[in-house]
Coordinates of C-alpha atoms in Angstrom, one line a residue:
Chain O
M1 CA 163.6 154.2 57.2
S2 CA 165.5 155.8 54.5
K3 CA 167.9 152.9 54.2
R4 CA 165.1 150.4 53.5
P5 CA 165.0 149.2 49.7
S6 CA 162.1 150.3 47.6
I7 CA 159.3 147.9 47.1
L8 CA 157.6 149.7 44.4
E9 CA 159.1 152.0 41.7
L10 CA 157.1 154.3 39.3
V11 CA 159.0 155.6 36.2
G12 CA 157.3 158.3 34.2
V13 CA 153.9 156.6 34.7
T14 CA 151.2 158.2 32.6
K15 CA 147.5 157.4 31.9
Q16 CA 145.5 159.0 29.2
F17 CA 141.7 158.7 28.7
G18 CA 140.9 159.9 25.2
G19 CA 142.4 163.3 25.1
L20 CA 142.6 163.8 28.9
T21 CA 145.8 163.0 30.8
A22 CA 144.7 161.8 34.1
V23 CA 148.2 160.9 35.5
D24 CA 151.1 162.7 34.0
H25 CA 154.8 161.3 34.3
V26 CA 154.8 160.4 37.8
D27 CA 158.1 159.1 39.3
L28 CA 158.1 157.9 42.6
K29 CA 159.9 155.0 45.0
V30 CA 157.8 153.5 47.7
R31 CA 159.9 151.9 50.4
E32 CA 159.3 148.8 52.1
G33 CA 157.2 148.8 55.1
E34 CA 156.3 152.4 54.5
F35 CA 152.9 154.2 55.1
F36 CA 152.9 156.4 52.0
T37 CA 149.9 158.7 51.2
I38 CA 149.0 160.5 48.2
V39 CA 146.9 163.6 48.8
G40 CA 145.3 165.6 46.2
P41 CA 141.9 167.4 45.5
S42 CA 139.2 165.4 43.5
G43 CA 140.2 165.0 39.9
S44 CA 143.9 165.3 40.6
G45 CA 144.4 161.6 39.3
K46 CA 145.2 160.0 42.6
T47 CA 142.6 157.3 42.3
T48 CA 143.7 156.5 38.6
L49 CA 147.3 156.4 39.7
L50 CA 146.3 153.8 42.6
R51 CA 144.1 151.8 40.1
M52 CA 147.1 151.4 37.8
L53 CA 149.3 150.1 40.7
A54 CA 146.5 147.7 41.7
G55 CA 146.3 146.3 38.1
M56 CA 142.9 147.7 37.5
E57 CA 144.2 150.0 34.9
T58 CA 147.0 149.8 32.4
P59 CA 149.5 152.7 32.1
S60 CA 149.4 154.5 28.8
S61 CA 153.1 154.8 29.2
G62 CA 155.8 154.5 31.7
D63 CA 156.7 151.6 34.0
I64 CA 155.5 150.1 37.3
L65 CA 158.1 147.9 39.1
L66 CA 157.1 145.8 41.9
R67 CA 160.4 144.5 43.6
D68 CA 162.2 145.4 40.5
K69 CA 159.8 143.3 38.3
L70 CA 157.8 145.0 35.5
V71 CA 154.2 144.5 36.4
N72 CA 152.4 147.0 33.9
E73 CA 150.4 144.4 32.2
L74 CA 149.9 142.0 35.2
P75 CA 146.1 141.8 36.1
A76 CA 144.9 142.6 39.6
N77 CA 144.2 138.9 40.4
R78 CA 147.7 138.0 39.9
R79 CA 149.4 141.0 41.8
P80 CA 150.5 140.5 45.2
T81 CA 148.9 143.6 46.1
C82 CA 145.4 144.2 47.6
M83 CA 143.1 147.3 47.7
V84 CA 140.6 148.5 50.3
F85 CA 138.0 150.4 48.3
Q86 CA 136.1 153.6 49.1
S87 CA 132.9 151.7 49.3
L88 CA 134.8 148.8 50.9
A89 CA 133.1 146.6 48.4
L90 CA 132.2 143.8 51.1
F91 CA 130.2 141.0 49.6
P92 CA 126.7 141.7 50.8
H93 CA 125.6 138.0 50.3
K94 CA 128.5 136.5 52.5
S95 CA 129.0 136.6 56.3
V96 CA 131.9 138.4 57.9
G97 CA 133.7 135.0 58.0
E98 CA 133.1 134.2 54.4
N99 CA 134.2 137.7 53.4
I100 CA 137.5 137.4 55.1
E101 CA 137.9 133.8 53.8
F102 CA 137.3 134.8 50.3
P103 CA 140.9 135.2 49.1
L104 CA 141.7 131.9 50.6
K105 CA 138.8 130.2 49.2
M106 CA 139.9 131.4 45.8
R107 CA 143.2 129.8 46.3
G108 CA 141.7 126.5 47.3
V109 CA 142.6 126.6 50.9
A110 CA 140.7 123.9 53.0
R111 CA 137.8 124.9 54.8
D112 CA 139.0 124.5 58.4
R113 CA 142.3 126.1 57.7
R114 CA 140.3 129.1 56.2
R115 CA 138.4 129.4 59.3
A116 CA 141.2 129.3 61.6
R117 CA 142.9 132.0 59.6
A118 CA 139.8 134.1 59.6
L119 CA 139.4 133.9 63.3
E120 CA 143.0 134.9 63.8
L121 CA 142.3 137.9 61.7
L122 CA 139.2 138.9 63.6
R123 CA 141.4 138.8 66.7
L124 CA 144.1 141.0 65.0
L125 CA 141.5 143.6 64.1
R126 CA 139.9 143.7 67.5
L127 CA 136.6 142.2 66.3
P128 CA 134.9 139.6 68.4
E129 CA 135.0 136.0 67.1
G130 CA 131.3 135.9 67.3
Y131 CA 131.3 138.2 64.3
Y132 CA 132.3 135.2 62.1
G133 CA 128.8 134.2 61.2
R134 CA 127.3 137.7 61.2
N135 CA 126.0 139.2 58.1
V136 CA 128.1 142.2 56.9
T137 CA 125.1 144.3 56.5
Q138 CA 124.5 144.1 60.2
C139 CA 127.8 145.6 61.1
S140 CA 128.5 149.2 61.9
G141 CA 130.6 151.4 59.8
G142 CA 133.8 150.9 61.8
E143 CA 133.3 147.2 62.0
R144 CA 132.8 147.0 58.2
Q145 CA 136.1 149.0 57.8
R146 CA 137.8 146.2 59.9
V147 CA 136.1 143.4 58.2
A148 CA 137.4 144.9 54.7
L149 CA 141.0 145.2 56.2
A150 CA 140.8 141.7 57.5
R151 CA 139.8 140.4 54.1
A152 CA 142.8 142.4 52.5
F153 CA 145.2 140.8 55.1
A154 CA 143.8 137.3 54.3
Y155 CA 145.1 137.8 50.8
D156 CA 148.4 138.3 52.4
P157 CA 149.6 141.1 50.0
E158 CA 153.0 142.7 49.9
I159 CA 151.4 146.2 49.5
L160 CA 147.9 147.2 50.7
F161 CA 146.4 150.1 48.9
F162 CA 143.5 152.2 50.4
D163 CA 141.3 154.3 48.3
E164 CA 139.9 156.9 50.7
P165 CA 138.1 154.2 52.8
L166 CA 137.6 156.6 55.6
S167 CA 135.8 159.4 53.6
A168 CA 132.3 158.4 54.2
I169 CA 132.8 158.1 58.0
D170 CA 131.9 160.6 60.7
Y171 CA 134.6 162.7 62.1
K172 CA 135.0 161.1 65.6
L173 CA 135.1 157.5 64.3
R174 CA 137.3 158.5 61.5
K175 CA 139.9 160.0 64.0
T176 CA 139.8 156.7 65.9
L177 CA 140.2 154.6 62.9
E178 CA 143.1 156.7 61.4
K179 CA 145.1 155.9 64.5
E180 CA 144.1 152.3 64.6
L181 CA 145.1 152.0 61.0
K182 CA 148.5 153.4 62.0
D183 CA 148.8 151.0 64.8
I184 CA 147.9 148.1 62.5
H185 CA 150.5 149.2 60.0
K186 CA 153.0 149.2 62.7
E187 CA 152.0 145.8 64.1
S188 CA 151.9 144.1 60.5
G189 CA 155.0 145.6 59.0
K190 CA 153.4 145.8 55.6
T191 CA 153.7 148.5 53.0
F192 CA 150.6 150.8 53.0
M193 CA 149.8 153.1 50.3
Y194 CA 146.8 155.4 51.0
I195 CA 145.1 158.2 49.1
T196 CA 143.0 160.8 50.5
H197 CA 141.8 164.4 49.7
S198 CA 142.5 165.3 53.3
L199 CA 145.9 166.3 54.3
E200 CA 145.0 166.3 57.8
E201 CA 144.3 162.5 57.4
A202 CA 147.6 162.2 55.6
M203 CA 149.6 163.9 58.2
V204 CA 148.2 161.7 61.2
M205 CA 149.0 158.4 59.5
S206 CA 151.9 158.7 57.1
D207 CA 155.5 158.2 57.0
R208 CA 155.8 160.1 53.8
I209 CA 153.3 162.1 51.6
G210 CA 153.0 162.9 48.0
V211 CA 150.9 165.8 46.9
M212 CA 149.3 165.4 43.5
R213 CA 147.7 168.0 41.2
S214 CA 146.3 167.9 37.8
G215 CA 147.9 164.4 37.4
K216 CA 151.4 165.5 38.5
L217 CA 153.2 164.5 41.7
V218 CA 154.1 168.0 42.8
Q219 CA 155.9 167.3 46.1
V220 CA 157.0 164.3 48.1
G221 CA 158.3 164.4 51.7
T222 CA 157.7 163.7 55.2
P223 CA 154.6 165.4 56.8
E224 CA 156.9 167.8 58.5
E225 CA 158.8 168.6 55.3
I226 CA 155.6 169.2 53.5
Y227 CA 154.1 171.3 56.3
L228 CA 157.2 173.4 56.9
H229 CA 158.6 173.7 53.2
P230 CA 155.6 173.5 50.9
R231 CA 157.0 173.8 47.4
D232 CA 154.5 176.1 45.8
R233 CA 151.4 177.9 46.8
F234 CA 149.1 175.1 45.9
V235 CA 150.7 172.8 48.3
S236 CA 150.7 175.5 51.1
E237 CA 147.0 176.2 50.6
F238 CA 146.3 172.5 50.5
M239 CA 147.8 172.3 54.1
G240 CA 144.7 174.1 55.5
E241 CA 143.7 177.8 55.8
V242 CA 146.6 180.0 55.2
N243 CA 147.2 183.8 54.5
V244 CA 149.0 184.5 51.3
I245 CA 150.5 187.9 50.4
D246 CA 151.4 188.4 46.8
V247 CA 154.9 190.1 46.8
R248 CA 157.7 191.2 44.5
K249 CA 161.4 191.5 45.3
G250 CA 162.2 194.6 47.3
P251 CA 165.6 196.4 48.5
N252 CA 167.8 194.8 51.0
G253 CA 166.4 191.4 51.0
H254 CA 162.9 192.5 51.7
A255 CA 159.8 191.8 49.8
V256 CA 157.3 194.4 48.8
G257 CA 153.5 193.9 48.8
I258 CA 151.8 193.9 45.5
E259 CA 148.2 194.5 46.5
L260 CA 149.0 195.5 50.1
P261 CA 151.3 198.3 50.8
G262 CA 154.2 197.2 53.0
D263 CA 157.7 196.0 53.3
F264 CA 158.2 192.4 54.8
A265 CA 161.2 190.8 56.2
L266 CA 161.7 187.3 54.6
P267 CA 162.8 184.1 56.1
G268 CA 166.4 183.2 55.8
G269 CA 167.6 181.1 52.9
V270 CA 165.3 182.4 50.3
A271 CA 166.5 181.9 46.8
A272 CA 166.4 184.5 44.1
F273 CA 162.9 185.7 43.0
D274 CA 161.1 188.4 41.2
T275 CA 157.6 187.8 42.3
G276 CA 156.2 185.3 44.9
H277 CA 153.7 184.6 47.6
L278 CA 154.4 185.1 51.1
V279 CA 152.5 182.3 53.2
V280 CA 151.6 182.9 56.8
R281 CA 149.8 180.4 58.9
P282 CA 146.8 181.6 61.0
E283 CA 148.6 180.4 64.1
S284 CA 151.9 182.3 63.4
L285 CA 149.9 185.6 63.2
R286 CA 149.4 187.5 66.5
F287 CA 147.9 190.7 67.8
L288 CA 150.5 193.5 68.6
G289 CA 150.5 196.3 71.2
S290 CA 153.0 198.1 69.0
A291 CA 154.5 197.6 65.7
G292 CA 157.9 197.0 67.2
E293 CA 156.8 193.6 68.8
A294 CA 157.1 191.7 65.5
E295 CA 159.3 191.8 62.4
N296 CA 156.4 192.3 60.2
H297 CA 153.1 194.0 60.9
L298 CA 149.8 195.0 59.2
R299 CA 147.2 197.3 60.5
G300 CA 143.5 196.1 60.1
T301 CA 140.1 195.8 61.8
V302 CA 138.7 192.7 63.4
Y303 CA 135.3 192.1 62.0
N304 CA 134.4 188.6 63.2
E305 CA 135.6 185.8 65.6
Y306 CA 134.8 182.2 65.9
A307 CA 135.4 179.8 68.7
L308 CA 137.1 176.5 67.7
G309 CA 137.3 174.9 71.1
S310 CA 140.7 175.3 72.4
R311 CA 141.6 178.1 69.9
I312 CA 139.9 181.1 68.6
Q313 CA 139.9 182.4 65.0
Y314 CA 139.7 185.9 64.0
Q315 CA 138.9 187.4 60.6
V316 CA 141.0 190.6 60.2
R317 CA 140.3 192.9 57.3
V318 CA 143.4 194.6 55.9
G319 CA 142.4 196.9 53.0
E320 CA 140.5 194.5 50.7
K321 CA 142.1 191.3 52.0
V322 CA 141.0 189.2 54.8
F323 CA 143.5 187.7 57.1
I324 CA 142.9 184.7 59.4
V325 CA 144.4 184.9 62.8
E326 CA 144.3 181.9 65.2
R327 CA 145.0 182.1 68.9
L328 CA 144.8 179.8 71.7
R329 CA 142.0 180.6 74.2
Q330 CA 144.5 181.8 76.9
Q331 CA 146.0 184.4 74.5
A332 CA 142.5 185.5 73.2
Y333 CA 142.2 189.0 71.7
Q334 CA 140.7 191.4 74.5
G335 CA 139.5 194.1 72.3
G336 CA 136.0 194.5 70.6
L337 CA 135.0 193.9 67.1
D338 CA 135.4 196.4 64.4
Q339 CA 138.4 197.9 66.2
E340 CA 141.5 198.7 64.6
V341 CA 144.3 196.3 65.5
L342 CA 147.9 195.5 64.5
I343 CA 148.7 191.9 63.6
G344 CA 152.2 190.8 63.0
W345 CA 154.6 187.9 62.4
D346 CA 158.3 187.1 62.6
A347 CA 160.1 186.4 59.3
K348 CA 161.1 182.9 60.4
D349 CA 157.4 182.0 60.7
S350 CA 156.5 182.8 57.1
I351 CA 157.2 180.9 54.0
L352 CA 158.1 182.3 50.5
V353 CA 156.8 180.2 47.5
T354 CA 157.4 181.4 43.9
D355 CA 154.8 179.2 42.0
Chain Q
M1 CA 91.1 166.6 68.5
A2 CA 89.4 168.0 65.3
A3 CA 92.7 167.0 63.5
T4 CA 92.5 163.4 64.8
A5 CA 88.9 163.0 63.8
G6 CA 89.8 164.4 60.5
S7 CA 92.7 162.0 60.1
G8 CA 90.5 159.2 61.1
R9 CA 87.9 160.1 58.5
N10 CA 90.7 160.4 56.0
R11 CA 92.1 157.0 56.9
R12 CA 88.6 155.5 56.6
L13 CA 88.3 157.0 53.1
V14 CA 91.8 155.7 52.0
W15 CA 90.5 152.2 53.2
I16 CA 87.3 152.5 51.2
W17 CA 89.3 153.7 48.1
T18 CA 91.7 150.9 48.4
G19 CA 89.0 148.3 48.9
L20 CA 87.1 149.5 45.7
I21 CA 90.2 149.3 43.6
V22 CA 90.8 145.8 44.8
V23 CA 87.3 144.9 44.0
F24 CA 87.5 146.6 40.6
L25 CA 90.7 144.6 39.9
Y26 CA 89.5 141.2 41.1
L27 CA 85.9 141.1 40.4
P28 CA 86.3 139.8 36.9
V29 CA 88.4 137.0 38.3
V30 CA 85.6 136.3 40.8
C31 CA 83.1 136.3 38.0
G32 CA 85.0 133.8 36.1
L33 CA 85.0 131.5 39.4
L34 CA 81.4 132.0 39.8
A35 CA 80.5 131.2 36.1
S36 CA 82.6 128.0 36.5
L37 CA 80.5 126.8 39.4
N38 CA 77.3 127.0 37.5
Q39 CA 75.6 123.6 36.7
G40 CA 73.7 125.0 33.6
R41 CA 75.5 125.5 30.3
Y42 CA 74.9 129.4 30.3
F43 CA 75.9 131.9 32.9
I44 CA 72.9 133.4 34.5
F45 CA 73.2 135.5 37.7
P46 CA 72.1 134.6 40.5
I47 CA 73.2 131.1 39.9
A48 CA 70.3 128.7 40.1
R49 CA 72.2 125.5 40.8
W50 CA 75.7 125.3 42.0
S51 CA 78.0 122.5 40.8
L52 CA 81.7 121.3 40.5
R53 CA 80.7 119.4 37.3
W54 CA 82.7 121.5 35.0
W55 CA 85.7 121.4 37.2
D56 CA 85.4 117.8 37.3
K57 CA 85.2 117.6 33.4
T58 CA 87.9 120.1 32.9
I59 CA 90.6 118.5 35.2
N60 CA 89.8 115.0 33.7
S61 CA 90.0 116.4 30.1
I62 CA 92.8 115.1 27.9
E63 CA 92.4 118.1 25.6
V64 CA 93.0 120.5 28.6
S65 CA 95.9 118.6 29.9
I66 CA 97.5 118.9 26.5
L67 CA 96.8 122.6 26.4
I68 CA 98.4 123.0 29.7
Q69 CA 101.4 120.9 28.7
T70 CA 102.0 123.0 25.6
S71 CA 101.6 126.3 27.6
I72 CA 104.0 125.1 30.2
T73 CA 106.5 123.8 27.8
I74 CA 106.5 127.1 25.9
A75 CA 106.7 129.1 29.0
L76 CA 109.5 127.1 30.6
I77 CA 111.7 127.1 27.4
V78 CA 111.0 131.0 27.0
T79 CA 112.1 131.4 30.8
A80 CA 115.3 129.6 30.4
I81 CA 116.3 131.3 27.1
S82 CA 115.1 134.7 28.0
V83 CA 116.9 134.6 31.4
V84 CA 120.2 133.9 29.9
L85 CA 119.8 136.4 27.0
A86 CA 118.4 139.1 29.3
F87 CA 121.2 138.6 32.0
C88 CA 123.8 139.3 29.4
G89 CA 121.6 142.1 28.0
A90 CA 121.2 143.6 31.3
L91 CA 125.0 143.7 31.9
A92 CA 125.4 145.5 28.7
F93 CA 122.4 147.8 29.4
A94 CA 123.3 148.7 32.8
R95 CA 126.8 147.7 33.8
Y96 CA 129.3 148.4 31.1
N97 CA 130.3 151.4 29.3
W98 CA 130.6 150.9 25.6
K99 CA 130.3 152.9 22.4
G100 CA 126.8 151.7 21.3
R101 CA 125.3 151.6 24.8
T102 CA 122.6 154.3 24.3
L103 CA 121.4 153.1 21.0
F104 CA 121.3 149.6 22.5
Q105 CA 119.2 150.7 25.4
R106 CA 116.7 152.4 23.1
I107 CA 116.5 149.5 20.5
V108 CA 116.3 146.8 23.0
L109 CA 113.2 148.1 24.6
L110 CA 111.3 149.1 21.4
P111 CA 109.6 145.6 20.9
I112 CA 107.7 146.1 24.1
F113 CA 106.0 149.1 22.6
F114 CA 105.0 147.4 19.4
P115 CA 101.2 146.3 19.4
Q116 CA 101.4 142.5 19.9
T117 CA 99.0 141.8 17.2
V118 CA 101.1 143.6 14.7
L119 CA 104.3 141.9 16.0
G120 CA 102.5 138.5 15.8
L121 CA 101.4 139.2 12.2
A122 CA 104.9 140.3 11.2
L123 CA 106.4 137.2 12.7
L124 CA 104.0 134.9 11.1
L125 CA 105.0 136.6 7.6
W126 CA 108.6 136.3 8.5
F127 CA 108.3 132.5 9.4
N128 CA 106.5 132.0 6.2
M129 CA 109.2 133.6 4.3
L130 CA 111.8 131.5 5.8
G131 CA 109.6 128.5 5.1
L132 CA 109.6 127.5 8.8
P133 CA 106.3 125.4 9.7
L134 CA 104.3 126.9 12.5
S135 CA 104.2 125.1 15.8
W136 CA 104.8 125.6 19.6
R137 CA 108.5 126.0 18.6
T138 CA 107.9 129.1 16.5
A139 CA 105.8 130.4 19.3
I140 CA 108.7 130.4 21.6
F141 CA 110.5 132.5 19.2
A142 CA 107.8 135.0 19.1
H143 CA 107.3 135.2 22.8
L144 CA 111.0 135.8 23.2
V145 CA 110.9 138.8 20.9
W146 CA 108.5 140.5 23.2
I147 CA 109.8 138.9 26.6
V148 CA 113.5 139.4 26.5
P149 CA 113.3 143.2 26.4
I150 CA 111.0 143.1 29.5
V151 CA 113.2 140.7 31.4
T152 CA 116.4 142.7 30.5
L153 CA 114.7 145.6 32.0
V154 CA 113.8 143.8 35.2
I155 CA 117.4 142.4 35.6
S156 CA 118.8 145.8 34.6
I157 CA 117.2 147.3 37.7
Q158 CA 119.1 145.0 40.0
V159 CA 122.2 145.5 37.8
Y160 CA 121.9 149.4 38.3
S161 CA 122.1 149.0 42.1
F162 CA 125.1 146.7 41.7
D163 CA 128.4 148.2 43.2
A164 CA 130.9 147.6 40.3
A165 CA 133.6 147.6 42.9
L166 CA 132.4 144.2 44.2
E167 CA 133.7 142.5 41.1
E168 CA 136.9 144.4 41.1
A169 CA 137.5 143.6 44.7
A170 CA 136.9 139.9 44.0
L171 CA 139.3 140.0 41.1
D172 CA 141.8 142.0 43.2
L173 CA 141.5 139.2 46.0
G174 CA 142.7 136.6 43.4
A175 CA 139.4 135.3 41.9
S176 CA 139.4 134.2 38.3
R177 CA 136.7 135.8 35.8
W178 CA 134.7 132.6 36.3
Q179 CA 135.1 132.7 40.0
V180 CA 134.0 136.3 40.1
L181 CA 130.9 135.4 38.2
K182 CA 130.0 132.4 40.2
E183 CA 131.0 133.8 43.7
V184 CA 129.8 137.5 43.4
T185 CA 128.0 138.6 40.3
L186 CA 125.4 135.8 40.1
P187 CA 124.6 135.7 43.8
V188 CA 124.4 139.3 44.1
L189 CA 122.1 139.8 41.1
W190 CA 120.1 136.6 42.0
P191 CA 117.0 138.4 43.2
G192 CA 116.7 140.2 39.8
I193 CA 117.4 137.1 37.8
F194 CA 114.8 135.3 39.8
S195 CA 112.1 138.0 39.5
G196 CA 112.8 138.2 35.7
A197 CA 112.4 134.4 35.5
L198 CA 108.9 134.8 37.2
F199 CA 108.2 137.7 34.7
A200 CA 109.2 135.5 31.6
F201 CA 107.0 132.6 32.8
L202 CA 104.0 134.5 33.7
L203 CA 104.1 136.7 30.5
S204 CA 104.5 133.7 28.3
W205 CA 101.9 131.7 30.1
G206 CA 99.3 134.3 29.6
N207 CA 100.3 135.6 26.1
F208 CA 97.4 135.4 23.7
P209 CA 98.2 137.8 20.6
L210 CA 101.6 136.4 19.7
S211 CA 100.5 132.8 20.2
L212 CA 97.4 133.4 18.0
Y213 CA 99.7 134.0 14.9
T214 CA 102.6 131.8 15.6
T215 CA 101.5 128.5 17.2
G216 CA 100.2 126.9 14.0
A217 CA 98.3 123.8 14.7
D218 CA 99.2 123.7 18.4
T219 CA 97.0 125.5 20.9
T220 CA 98.0 127.3 24.3
V221 CA 95.7 128.0 27.0
P222 CA 94.8 131.5 26.2
E223 CA 94.2 130.6 22.6
F224 CA 91.8 127.8 23.5
L225 CA 89.9 130.1 25.9
Y226 CA 89.4 132.5 23.1
A227 CA 88.4 130.1 20.6
K228 CA 85.7 128.5 23.0
M229 CA 84.5 132.0 23.9
V230 CA 83.8 132.7 20.3
A231 CA 82.1 129.2 19.5
G232 CA 81.2 126.5 21.8
Y233 CA 81.1 128.1 25.2
T234 CA 80.7 125.9 28.3
P235 CA 81.5 126.7 31.9
G236 CA 84.6 124.6 31.1
V237 CA 86.1 128.0 29.8
P238 CA 85.7 130.1 33.0
T239 CA 86.9 126.9 34.8
L240 CA 90.1 126.7 32.8
G241 CA 90.4 130.5 33.1
T242 CA 90.3 130.3 36.7
I243 CA 92.9 127.5 36.9
S244 CA 95.1 129.4 34.6
T245 CA 94.8 132.6 36.8
G246 CA 95.1 130.7 40.0
G247 CA 98.3 128.8 38.8
A248 CA 99.8 132.2 37.9
A249 CA 99.1 133.5 41.3
L250 CA 100.3 130.4 42.9
I251 CA 103.6 130.7 41.0
M252 CA 104.0 134.3 42.0
L253 CA 103.2 133.7 45.7
G254 CA 105.6 130.7 45.6
G255 CA 108.3 133.0 44.1
Y256 CA 107.6 135.5 46.7
A257 CA 107.9 132.7 49.5
I258 CA 111.3 131.6 48.2
V259 CA 112.7 135.2 48.2
L260 CA 111.4 135.8 51.7
L261 CA 112.8 132.3 53.0
A262 CA 116.1 133.0 51.2
R263 CA 116.4 136.5 52.8
R264 CA 115.5 135.0 56.2
A265 CA 118.1 132.4 56.0
R266 CA 120.6 134.8 55.0
S267 CA 120.1 137.4 57.7
G268 CA 119.2 134.6 60.4
R269 CA 122.8 133.3 60.5

């Protein structure tokens, strides 16, 4: 994958609205055929960035290069890219078939050729051919999703953009569609660029992920890199619930807790630091019989537990802080609530971030 | 059991109340109809002798057909112009964000709240000042001043529910600006434009105060009805009134039928 040429290149792309900088000097290369996802909380500028790439906004400064050609000013209807909108934006007055044929009709393709292509796309997206004449308002959420995708494919774009199209869909269907989208990406070989506020969604589908915060692209990497080596506290917390201990540099390569008393062994390969945050994932924490069973430990009380299906989550109060411990059901905690416990983790399962 | 009896009584009360309101609203129209079926010159109830004489006279009257022609001409031209102006106005009102939008939203609706007689008088003075001779043409302008804001409001309601992403999506799928308008914007806003057109026609058709000041020597149906009420009443007046009301009702029902048929054709595919 890494050997593929880049299809899209962003150089210092910036967008200002009045005094507000929505997108701040973003540099990025998206590779041909890649499934690239931009993740960020709402207001992080990800939608604005995508709209600039699709030609619906013009960058205030910086360059957008599509196959090495500058496209900053090229309007959306002349870019070889296509967007699947959050609302899907299916034309309510047109049938499923007419929606899919729309880009072909705009290009003046003959009626029977349009129809043939629409039917082909219905098959590709696993929709029955009978849907051709159906009204889009009669389709279910998942079907509408596929119609929108078929319409985008009919345009035959070089890059497909997705503006959180799954955010309004219920959990179970969303999970199915995420996998389906990944399959379609693989089958079509097109470059997909997706934006979402859900890192979980990004992890399932993407080849690479870019994390955005306040208009800046803070980290780009594979899902594994982002999960294992978050660049800062923001990225690590964005990954889901984590336990964060504020620490400063202690003697012999250890760290000393700032708000919590304790001396913690650090993972290998930590760069020099004065203060930082030690991030421990809930699943890396376990209950200990004695302090010697893990490299680091804390003493606290269990004050609540939540069943999450195959896993159980515990909230353990240590001093003023609450730690989240997640265990598989088979390794459930046996003691009662409000009991004093020892929780611990090994140094290699923690991450030290300095921002 | 007591609850169902109570709700049954409540339902009956609702029906009676609704019935009373309908009677209250439509009784005057029925009165007009009854008055037109009276053979005598003056309306006395109960009617002594029923007759279609005045209907016959009215329908065959050249004067009445000229009146109706004038009214229809004005209403049709007002409809055409106001729909075009109001469509653009509604986009500015409800769709696009621009600097003076809030001010525009307030100013554009103001003429609706002017007393129409004052507006009519003001327009009369204005036309005089410009040296424009008064006729049905100046009445068109007068009607537009009052009707365009209302039609703008009617179309705006449709524009507010219009997903702006539809236009962007069409553009993104390779459509030109013109194609976006033709393929997406107009068809999606069509129900609003259509009801706006109906409003424009009916408001112009029934308008009296503005026409009174601005038609000059020409006369519209409401003006004629008023003049005849003041002097020279015959049962031809309620006859023409009934025709005018009936015509408006037919246009509205016809419009409703078209919307219904279009909706059925669309979902029945």
